Amino acid sequence: MENPIRLLYLLQKYDHKLMDLEEEKGDLPGIVRNLSDQLKELQSQIDELQTNINLHITTSEKSTLDAEALSDRVESLKKQLYEVRNNKEYDAITKEINDAENNITQKLVNADEHESKQNELQSSLNDLKEKHESIENDLDERQSELQSVSKIHEEEELQLQHERDKIARQLSPDTIAVYDRIRSAKDGKAVVPIKRGACGGCYKTVPPQLNLLLRKNDEIRFCENCGRILIAEEIAAEVNKVA
Ligand SMILES: [Zn+2]
């Protein structure tokens, strides 16, 4: 089993190289992610609006159909008026006609209201769809840009990733977890060499006995001040020579 500190330092070298490659892609990955998020958000707004519009259409159609049915009823009631035998019957039918006609007016007003609401929403929907299309075009463009930039580095990236994985496989998951945690907390620098008796991360002096232990011991030790993993200067120099 190889010295885990040496391996971690090597791992970090590859991580830095991979990060540099990522940086060469510039803002593109972020822009692509941002545009994709915007598209998703817009699509859900469009879906919601469409559901709403459909509801207004259905309600408007239902009211129109109701009004038509009532009109038919009025027509037939009007015919019945010719056949009435007494005033009471005449009054009853006249009342029903009046009620139905009022109802028809209400239904038609209701249908109109829903139709104008639907038209209003339809115009918002068109705006959203237009926006969606323009972002989609933008995203397509940025994505192909990113693809061509990535393609240039693809082989190098694969190679580095492969080497990195080979090193990572020699380390325990716990060790990698510690490394990852410090790396994300300390701006990518988890393992630092001791330089002139001080931590290479925070420049605080390291106790001489710790420095000695690091030179012969395989155990992972941390800077008491910044919490980074320390590596002896000579071992770091060796790693720097190979990678
Ligand atoms: Zn430190």
PDB file of C-alpha atoms and ligand atoms in Angstrom:
ATOM      1  CA  MET A   1       0.000   0.000   0.000  1.00  0.00           C
ATOM      2  CA  GLU A   2       1.434   3.335  -1.034  1.00  0.00           C
ATOM      3  CA  ASN A   3       1.688   6.304   1.311  1.00  0.00           C
ATOM      4  CA  PRO A   4      -1.842   7.773   1.312  1.00  0.00           C
ATOM      5  CA  ILE A   5      -0.577  11.325   1.759  1.00  0.00           C
ATOM      6  CA  ARG A   6       1.580  11.008  -1.320  1.00  0.00           C
ATOM      7  CA  LEU A   7      -1.400   9.583  -3.219  1.00  0.00           C
ATOM      8  CA  LEU A   8      -3.656  12.380  -2.021  1.00  0.00           C
ATOM      9  CA  TYR A   9      -1.156  14.988  -3.131  1.00  0.00           C
ATOM     10  CA  LEU A  10      -0.963  13.295  -6.524  1.00  0.00           C
ATOM     11  CA  LEU A  11      -4.751  13.147  -6.696  1.00  0.00           C
ATOM     12  CA  GLN A  12      -4.886  16.854  -6.016  1.00  0.00           C
ATOM     13  CA  LYS A  13      -2.451  17.488  -8.875  1.00  0.00           C
ATOM     14  CA  TYR A  14      -4.822  15.759 -11.272  1.00  0.00           C
ATOM     15  CA  ASP A  15      -7.791  17.569  -9.820  1.00  0.00           C
ATOM     16  CA  HIS A  16      -6.060  20.870 -10.435  1.00  0.00           C
ATOM     17  CA  LYS A  17      -5.250  19.921 -14.014  1.00  0.00           C
ATOM     18  CA  LEU A  18      -8.868  18.929 -14.571  1.00  0.00           C
ATOM     19  CA  MET A  19     -10.002  22.199 -13.036  1.00  0.00           C
ATOM     20  CA  ASP A  20      -7.714  24.158 -15.344  1.00  0.00           C
ATOM     21  CA  LEU A  21      -9.252  22.395 -18.323  1.00  0.00           C
ATOM     22  CA  GLU A  22     -12.699  23.200 -17.003  1.00  0.00           C
ATOM     23  CA  GLU A  23     -11.681  26.835 -16.663  1.00  0.00           C
ATOM     24  CA  GLU A  24     -10.691  26.945 -20.316  1.00  0.00           C
ATOM     25  CA  LYS A  25     -14.320  26.340 -21.143  1.00  0.00           C
ATOM     26  CA  GLY A  26     -14.906  29.688 -19.487  1.00  0.00           C
ATOM     27  CA  ASP A  27     -18.429  30.690 -18.573  1.00  0.00           C
ATOM     28  CA  LEU A  28     -19.980  28.344 -21.108  1.00  0.00           C
ATOM     29  CA  PRO A  29     -20.947  25.475 -18.774  1.00  0.00           C
ATOM     30  CA  GLY A  30     -22.557  27.975 -16.389  1.00  0.00           C
ATOM     31  CA  ILE A  31     -24.354  29.774 -19.202  1.00  0.00           C
ATOM     32  CA  VAL A  32     -25.670  26.500 -20.612  1.00  0.00           C
ATOM     33  CA  ARG A  33     -26.883  25.419 -17.178  1.00  0.00           C
ATOM     34  CA  ASN A  34     -28.530  28.779 -16.589  1.00  0.00           C
ATOM     35  CA  LEU A  35     -30.315  28.738 -19.957  1.00  0.00           C
ATOM     36  CA  SER A  36     -31.522  25.170 -19.381  1.00  0.00           C
ATOM     37  CA  ASP A  37     -32.934  26.201 -16.006  1.00  0.00           C
ATOM     38  CA  GLN A  38     -34.682  29.190 -17.581  1.00  0.00           C
ATOM     39  CA  LEU A  39     -36.191  26.931 -20.239  1.00  0.00           C
ATOM     40  CA  LYS A  40     -37.501  24.496 -17.657  1.00  0.00           C
ATOM     41  CA  GLU A  41     -39.053  27.332 -15.662  1.00  0.00           C
ATOM     42  CA  LEU A  42     -40.643  28.840 -18.782  1.00  0.00           C
ATOM     43  CA  GLN A  43     -41.991  25.478 -19.873  1.00  0.00           C
ATOM     44  CA  SER A  44     -43.746  24.967 -16.567  1.00  0.00           C
ATOM     45  CA  GLN A  45     -45.235  28.484 -16.817  1.00  0.00           C
ATOM     46  CA  ILE A  46     -46.412  27.667 -20.340  1.00  0.00           C
ATOM     47  CA  ASP A  47     -47.986  24.390 -19.212  1.00  0.00           C
ATOM     48  CA  GLU A  48     -49.752  26.086 -16.337  1.00  0.00           C
ATOM     49  CA  LEU A  49     -51.072  28.869 -18.550  1.00  0.00           C
ATOM     50  CA  GLN A  50     -52.226  26.384 -21.172  1.00  0.00           C
ATOM     51  CA  THR A  51     -54.174  24.436 -18.544  1.00  0.00           C
ATOM     52  CA  ASN A  52     -55.758  27.676 -17.419  1.00  0.00           C
ATOM     53  CA  ILE A  53     -56.689  28.648 -20.986  1.00  0.00           C
ATOM     54  CA  ASN A  54     -58.198  25.228 -21.627  1.00  0.00           C
ATOM     55  CA  LEU A  55     -60.339  25.675 -18.538  1.00  0.00           C
ATOM     56  CA  HIS A  56     -61.668  29.006 -19.823  1.00  0.00           C
ATOM     57  CA  ILE A  57     -62.360  27.475 -23.233  1.00  0.00           C
ATOM     58  CA  THR A  58     -64.298  24.585 -21.706  1.00  0.00           C
ATOM     59  CA  THR A  59     -66.302  26.886 -19.447  1.00  0.00           C
ATOM     60  CA  SER A  60     -67.076  29.297 -22.274  1.00  0.00           C
ATOM     61  CA  GLU A  61     -68.171  26.458 -24.572  1.00  0.00           C
ATOM     62  CA  LYS A  62     -70.324  24.949 -21.851  1.00  0.00           C
ATOM     63  CA  SER A  63     -72.074  28.287 -21.226  1.00  0.00           C
ATOM     64  CA  THR A  64     -72.684  28.765 -24.962  1.00  0.00           C
ATOM     65  CA  LEU A  65     -74.148  25.266 -25.240  1.00  0.00           C
ATOM     66  CA  ASP A  66     -76.346  25.912 -22.200  1.00  0.00           C
ATOM     67  CA  ALA A  67     -77.569  29.160 -23.765  1.00  0.00           C
ATOM     68  CA  GLU A  68     -78.383  27.314 -27.008  1.00  0.00           C
ATOM     69  CA  ALA A  69     -80.326  24.652 -25.158  1.00  0.00           C
ATOM     70  CA  LEU A  70     -82.247  27.356 -23.313  1.00  0.00           C
ATOM     71  CA  SER A  71     -83.014  29.127 -26.615  1.00  0.00           C
ATOM     72  CA  ASP A  72     -84.488  25.895 -27.982  1.00  0.00           C
ATOM     73  CA  ARG A  73     -86.553  25.612 -24.839  1.00  0.00           C
ATOM     74  CA  VAL A  74     -87.809  29.205 -25.278  1.00  0.00           C
ATOM     75  CA  GLU A  75     -88.765  28.459 -28.887  1.00  0.00           C
ATOM     76  CA  SER A  76     -90.829  25.472 -27.868  1.00  0.00           C
ATOM     77  CA  LEU A  77     -92.415  27.361 -24.957  1.00  0.00           C
ATOM     78  CA  LYS A  78     -93.408  30.142 -27.347  1.00  0.00           C
ATOM     79  CA  LYS A  79     -95.172  27.576 -29.515  1.00  0.00           C
ATOM     80  CA  GLN A  80     -96.967  26.248 -26.458  1.00  0.00           C
ATOM     81  CA  LEU A  81     -98.347  29.727 -25.785  1.00  0.00           C
ATOM     82  CA  TYR A  82    -100.656  29.287 -28.786  1.00  0.00           C
ATOM     83  CA  GLU A  83    -102.165  26.223 -27.238  1.00  0.00           C
ATOM     84  CA  VAL A  84    -102.819  27.469 -23.691  1.00  0.00           C
ATOM     85  CA  ARG A  85    -106.279  26.951 -22.311  1.00  0.00           C
ATOM     86  CA  ASN A  86    -106.340  29.395 -19.426  1.00  0.00           C
ATOM     87  CA  ASN A  87    -104.584  32.403 -17.897  1.00  0.00           C
ATOM     88  CA  LYS A  88    -102.841  30.402 -15.246  1.00  0.00           C
ATOM     89  CA  GLU A  89    -101.134  28.225 -17.816  1.00  0.00           C
ATOM     90  CA  TYR A  90    -100.326  31.307 -19.905  1.00  0.00           C
ATOM     91  CA  ASP A  91     -98.728  33.042 -16.905  1.00  0.00           C
ATOM     92  CA  ALA A  92     -96.709  29.976 -15.975  1.00  0.00           C
ATOM     93  CA  ILE A  93     -95.299  29.583 -19.471  1.00  0.00           C
ATOM     94  CA  THR A  94     -94.605  33.324 -19.791  1.00  0.00           C
ATOM     95  CA  LYS A  95     -92.724  33.225 -16.507  1.00  0.00           C
ATOM     96  CA  GLU A  96     -90.673  30.268 -17.640  1.00  0.00           C
ATOM     97  CA  ILE A  97     -89.843  32.085 -20.894  1.00  0.00           C
ATOM     98  CA  ASN A  98     -88.732  35.167 -18.971  1.00  0.00           C
ATOM     99  CA  ASP A  99     -86.627  33.139 -16.601  1.00  0.00           C
ATOM    100  CA  ALA A 100     -85.024  31.250 -19.453  1.00  0.00           C
ATOM    101  CA  GLU A 101     -84.282  34.458 -21.340  1.00  0.00           C
ATOM    102  CA  ASN A 102     -82.640  35.974 -18.273  1.00  0.00           C
ATOM    103  CA  ASN A 103     -80.679  32.808 -17.867  1.00  0.00           C
ATOM    104  CA  ILE A 104     -79.607  32.922 -21.525  1.00  0.00           C
ATOM    105  CA  THR A 105     -78.308  36.469 -21.064  1.00  0.00           C
ATOM    106  CA  GLN A 106     -76.354  35.385 -18.022  1.00  0.00           C
ATOM    107  CA  LYS A 107     -74.906  32.363 -19.797  1.00  0.00           C
ATOM    108  CA  LEU A 108     -73.861  34.477 -22.788  1.00  0.00           C
ATOM    109  CA  VAL A 109     -72.244  37.100 -20.560  1.00  0.00           C
ATOM    110  CA  ASN A 110     -70.439  34.317 -18.762  1.00  0.00           C
ATOM    111  CA  ALA A 111     -69.274  32.781 -22.051  1.00  0.00           C
ATOM    112  CA  ASP A 112     -68.031  36.208 -23.180  1.00  0.00           C
ATOM    113  CA  GLU A 113     -66.157  36.778 -19.965  1.00  0.00           C
ATOM    114  CA  HIS A 114     -64.388  33.454 -20.206  1.00  0.00           C
ATOM    115  CA  GLU A 115     -63.623  34.026 -23.850  1.00  0.00           C
ATOM    116  CA  SER A 116     -62.055  37.423 -23.259  1.00  0.00           C
ATOM    117  CA  LYS A 117     -60.070  36.036 -20.323  1.00  0.00           C
ATOM    118  CA  GLN A 118     -58.935  33.234 -22.595  1.00  0.00           C
ATOM    119  CA  ASN A 119     -57.833  35.734 -25.260  1.00  0.00           C
ATOM    120  CA  GLU A 120     -55.962  37.745 -22.688  1.00  0.00           C
ATOM    121  CA  LEU A 121     -54.127  34.674 -21.420  1.00  0.00           C
ATOM    122  CA  GLN A 122     -53.512  33.496 -24.958  1.00  0.00           C
ATOM    123  CA  SER A 123     -51.552  36.650 -25.658  1.00  0.00           C
ATOM    124  CA  SER A 124     -49.425  36.094 -22.530  1.00  0.00           C
ATOM    125  CA  LEU A 125     -48.941  32.507 -23.659  1.00  0.00           C
ATOM    126  CA  ASN A 126     -47.741  33.672 -27.066  1.00  0.00           C
ATOM    127  CA  ASP A 127     -45.245  35.998 -25.395  1.00  0.00           C
ATOM    128  CA  LEU A 128     -43.951  33.145 -23.239  1.00  0.00           C
ATOM    129  CA  LYS A 129     -43.678  30.824 -26.229  1.00  0.00           C
ATOM    130  CA  GLU A 130     -41.743  33.465 -28.128  1.00  0.00           C
ATOM    131  CA  LYS A 131     -39.379  33.888 -25.181  1.00  0.00           C
ATOM    132  CA  HIS A 132     -39.042  30.114 -24.912  1.00  0.00           C
ATOM    133  CA  GLU A 133     -38.101  29.849 -28.554  1.00  0.00           C
ATOM    134  CA  SER A 134     -35.505  32.578 -28.347  1.00  0.00           C
ATOM    135  CA  ILE A 135     -33.876  31.037 -25.263  1.00  0.00           C
ATOM    136  CA  GLU A 136     -33.985  27.638 -26.915  1.00  0.00           C
ATOM    137  CA  ASN A 137     -32.096  29.017 -29.915  1.00  0.00           C
ATOM    138  CA  ASP A 138     -29.593  30.690 -27.635  1.00  0.00           C
ATOM    139  CA  LEU A 139     -29.121  27.439 -25.713  1.00  0.00           C
ATOM    140  CA  ASP A 140     -28.588  25.442 -28.928  1.00  0.00           C
ATOM    141  CA  GLU A 141     -25.917  27.884 -29.980  1.00  0.00           C
ATOM    142  CA  ARG A 142     -24.140  27.870 -26.618  1.00  0.00           C
ATOM    143  CA  GLN A 143     -24.364  24.115 -26.374  1.00  0.00           C
ATOM    144  CA  SER A 144     -22.666  23.557 -29.695  1.00  0.00           C
ATOM    145  CA  GLU A 145     -20.053  26.145 -28.724  1.00  0.00           C
ATOM    146  CA  LEU A 146     -19.414  24.221 -25.511  1.00  0.00           C
ATOM    147  CA  GLN A 147     -19.288  20.963 -27.407  1.00  0.00           C
ATOM    148  CA  SER A 148     -16.612  22.220 -29.761  1.00  0.00           C
ATOM    149  CA  VAL A 149     -14.543  23.638 -26.893  1.00  0.00           C
ATOM    150  CA  SER A 150     -14.939  20.372 -24.982  1.00  0.00           C
ATOM    151  CA  LYS A 151     -13.968  18.363 -28.028  1.00  0.00           C
ATOM    152  CA  ILE A 152     -10.603  20.114 -28.184  1.00  0.00           C
ATOM    153  CA  HIS A 153      -9.835  18.985 -24.628  1.00  0.00           C
ATOM    154  CA  GLU A 154     -11.775  15.755 -24.683  1.00  0.00           C
ATOM    155  CA  GLU A 155      -8.863  13.401 -25.091  1.00  0.00           C
ATOM    156  CA  GLU A 156      -6.719  15.205 -22.526  1.00  0.00           C
ATOM    157  CA  GLU A 157      -9.614  15.310 -20.095  1.00  0.00           C
ATOM    158  CA  LEU A 158     -10.317  11.592 -20.486  1.00  0.00           C
ATOM    159  CA  GLN A 159      -6.658  10.783 -19.967  1.00  0.00           C
ATOM    160  CA  LEU A 160      -6.449  12.926 -16.816  1.00  0.00           C
ATOM    161  CA  GLN A 161      -9.713  11.526 -15.503  1.00  0.00           C
ATOM    162  CA  HIS A 162      -8.431   8.007 -16.079  1.00  0.00           C
ATOM    163  CA  GLU A 163      -5.209   8.713 -14.186  1.00  0.00           C
ATOM    164  CA  ARG A 164      -7.143  10.399 -11.416  1.00  0.00           C
ATOM    165  CA  ASP A 165      -9.481   7.414 -11.049  1.00  0.00           C
ATOM    166  CA  LYS A 166      -6.508   5.056 -10.894  1.00  0.00           C
ATOM    167  CA  ILE A 167      -5.095   7.022  -7.949  1.00  0.00           C
ATOM    168  CA  ALA A 168      -8.460   7.387  -6.260  1.00  0.00           C
ATOM    169  CA  ARG A 169      -8.997   3.617  -6.354  1.00  0.00           C
ATOM    170  CA  GLN A 170      -5.908   3.154  -4.179  1.00  0.00           C
ATOM    171  CA  LEU A 171      -7.371   5.339  -1.438  1.00  0.00           C
ATOM    172  CA  SER A 172     -10.105   4.443   0.998  1.00  0.00           C
ATOM    173  CA  PRO A 173     -13.496   6.133   0.506  1.00  0.00           C
ATOM    174  CA  ASP A 174     -13.135   7.690   3.965  1.00  0.00           C
ATOM    175  CA  THR A 175      -9.836   9.292   3.054  1.00  0.00           C
ATOM    176  CA  ILE A 176     -11.310  10.629  -0.195  1.00  0.00           C
ATOM    177  CA  ALA A 177     -14.285  12.001   1.708  1.00  0.00           C
ATOM    178  CA  VAL A 178     -11.977  13.901   4.074  1.00  0.00           C
ATOM    179  CA  TYR A 179      -9.973  15.176   1.117  1.00  0.00           C
ATOM    180  CA  ASP A 180     -13.108  16.312  -0.741  1.00  0.00           C
ATOM    181  CA  ARG A 181     -14.453  18.068   2.313  1.00  0.00           C
ATOM    182  CA  ILE A 182     -11.260  20.067   2.925  1.00  0.00           C
ATOM    183  CA  ARG A 183     -10.871  20.725  -0.796  1.00  0.00           C
ATOM    184  CA  SER A 184     -14.258  22.345  -1.105  1.00  0.00           C
ATOM    185  CA  ALA A 185     -13.792  24.311   2.118  1.00  0.00           C
ATOM    186  CA  LYS A 186     -10.265  25.469   1.270  1.00  0.00           C
ATOM    187  CA  ASP A 187     -10.560  26.639  -2.302  1.00  0.00           C
ATOM    188  CA  GLY A 188      -9.319  23.421  -3.902  1.00  0.00           C
ATOM    189  CA  LYS A 189      -6.223  23.112  -1.730  1.00  0.00           C
ATOM    190  CA  ALA A 190      -6.622  20.177   0.642  1.00  0.00           C
ATOM    191  CA  VAL A 191      -3.059  18.859   0.759  1.00  0.00           C
ATOM    192  CA  VAL A 192      -0.234  21.332   1.302  1.00  0.00           C
ATOM    193  CA  PRO A 193       3.514  20.797   1.617  1.00  0.00           C
ATOM    194  CA  ILE A 194       5.395  22.089   4.613  1.00  0.00           C
ATOM    195  CA  LYS A 195       7.652  24.924   3.504  1.00  0.00           C
ATOM    196  CA  ARG A 196      10.499  26.077   5.709  1.00  0.00           C
ATOM    197  CA  GLY A 197       8.772  24.558   8.725  1.00  0.00           C
ATOM    198  CA  ALA A 198       5.415  26.231   8.036  1.00  0.00           C
ATOM    199  CA  CYS A 199       2.092  25.018   6.628  1.00  0.00           C
ATOM    200  CA  GLY A 200       1.993  25.755   2.883  1.00  0.00           C
ATOM    201  CA  GLY A 201      -1.681  26.695   3.192  1.00  0.00           C
ATOM    202  CA  CYS A 202      -1.847  29.125   6.101  1.00  0.00           C
ATOM    203  CA  TYR A 203       1.909  29.724   6.671  1.00  0.00           C
ATOM    204  CA  LYS A 204       1.614  28.968  10.356  1.00  0.00           C
ATOM    205  CA  THR A 205       4.683  27.246  11.833  1.00  0.00           C
ATOM    206  CA  VAL A 206       4.275  23.501  12.194  1.00  0.00           C
ATOM    207  CA  PRO A 207       5.664  21.870  15.387  1.00  0.00           C
ATOM    208  CA  PRO A 208       9.050  20.262  14.540  1.00  0.00           C
ATOM    209  CA  GLN A 209       7.982  16.845  15.905  1.00  0.00           C
ATOM    210  CA  LEU A 210       4.994  16.849  13.505  1.00  0.00           C
ATOM    211  CA  ASN A 211       7.334  17.665  10.660  1.00  0.00           C
ATOM    212  CA  LEU A 212       9.477  14.692  11.625  1.00  0.00           C
ATOM    213  CA  LEU A 213       6.491  12.358  11.905  1.00  0.00           C
ATOM    214  CA  LEU A 214       5.326  13.382   8.455  1.00  0.00           C
ATOM    215  CA  ARG A 215       8.625  12.386   6.914  1.00  0.00           C
ATOM    216  CA  LYS A 216       8.436   8.796   8.069  1.00  0.00           C
ATOM    217  CA  ASN A 217       4.818   8.208   8.974  1.00  0.00           C
ATOM    218  CA  ASP A 218       2.053   7.176   6.601  1.00  0.00           C
ATOM    219  CA  GLU A 219      -0.669   8.540   8.793  1.00  0.00           C
ATOM    220  CA  ILE A 220      -2.672  11.526   7.615  1.00  0.00           C
ATOM    221  CA  ARG A 221      -2.020  14.588   9.758  1.00  0.00           C
ATOM    222  CA  PHE A 222      -3.658  17.965   9.668  1.00  0.00           C
ATOM    223  CA  CYS A 223      -2.431  21.511  10.141  1.00  0.00           C
ATOM    224  CA  GLU A 224      -3.608  22.515  13.592  1.00  0.00           C
ATOM    225  CA  ASN A 225      -4.380  25.981  12.360  1.00  0.00           C
ATOM    226  CA  CYS A 226      -6.175  25.611   8.995  1.00  0.00           C
ATOM    227  CA  GLY A 227      -7.138  21.919   9.039  1.00  0.00           C
ATOM    228  CA  ARG A 228      -5.460  21.089   5.717  1.00  0.00           C
ATOM    229  CA  ILE A 229      -3.672  17.789   5.193  1.00  0.00           C
ATOM    230  CA  LEU A 230       0.108  18.241   5.509  1.00  0.00           C
ATOM    231  CA  ILE A 231       2.727  16.583   3.354  1.00  0.00           C
ATOM    232  CA  ALA A 232       6.482  16.618   3.970  1.00  0.00           C
ATOM    233  CA  GLU A 233       8.342  18.944   1.645  1.00  0.00           C
ATOM    234  CA  GLU A 234      10.574  16.173   0.238  1.00  0.00           C
ATOM    235  CA  ILE A 235       7.651  13.879  -0.575  1.00  0.00           C
ATOM    236  CA  ALA A 236       5.818  16.765  -2.243  1.00  0.00           C
ATOM    237  CA  ALA A 237       8.917  17.575  -4.289  1.00  0.00           C
ATOM    238  CA  GLU A 238       9.104  13.939  -5.418  1.00  0.00           C
ATOM    239  CA  VAL A 239       5.475  14.014  -6.540  1.00  0.00           C
ATOM    240  CA  ASN A 240       6.037  17.308  -8.333  1.00  0.00           C
ATOM    241  CA  LYS A 241       8.759  15.636 -10.337  1.00  0.00           C
ATOM    242  CA  VAL A 242       6.501  12.856 -11.660  1.00  0.00           C
ATOM    243  CA  ALA A 243       3.289  14.766 -12.207  1.00  0.00           C
TER     244      ALA A 243
HETATM  245 ZN    ZN B   1      -2.335  25.449   7.807  1.00  0.00          ZN
END
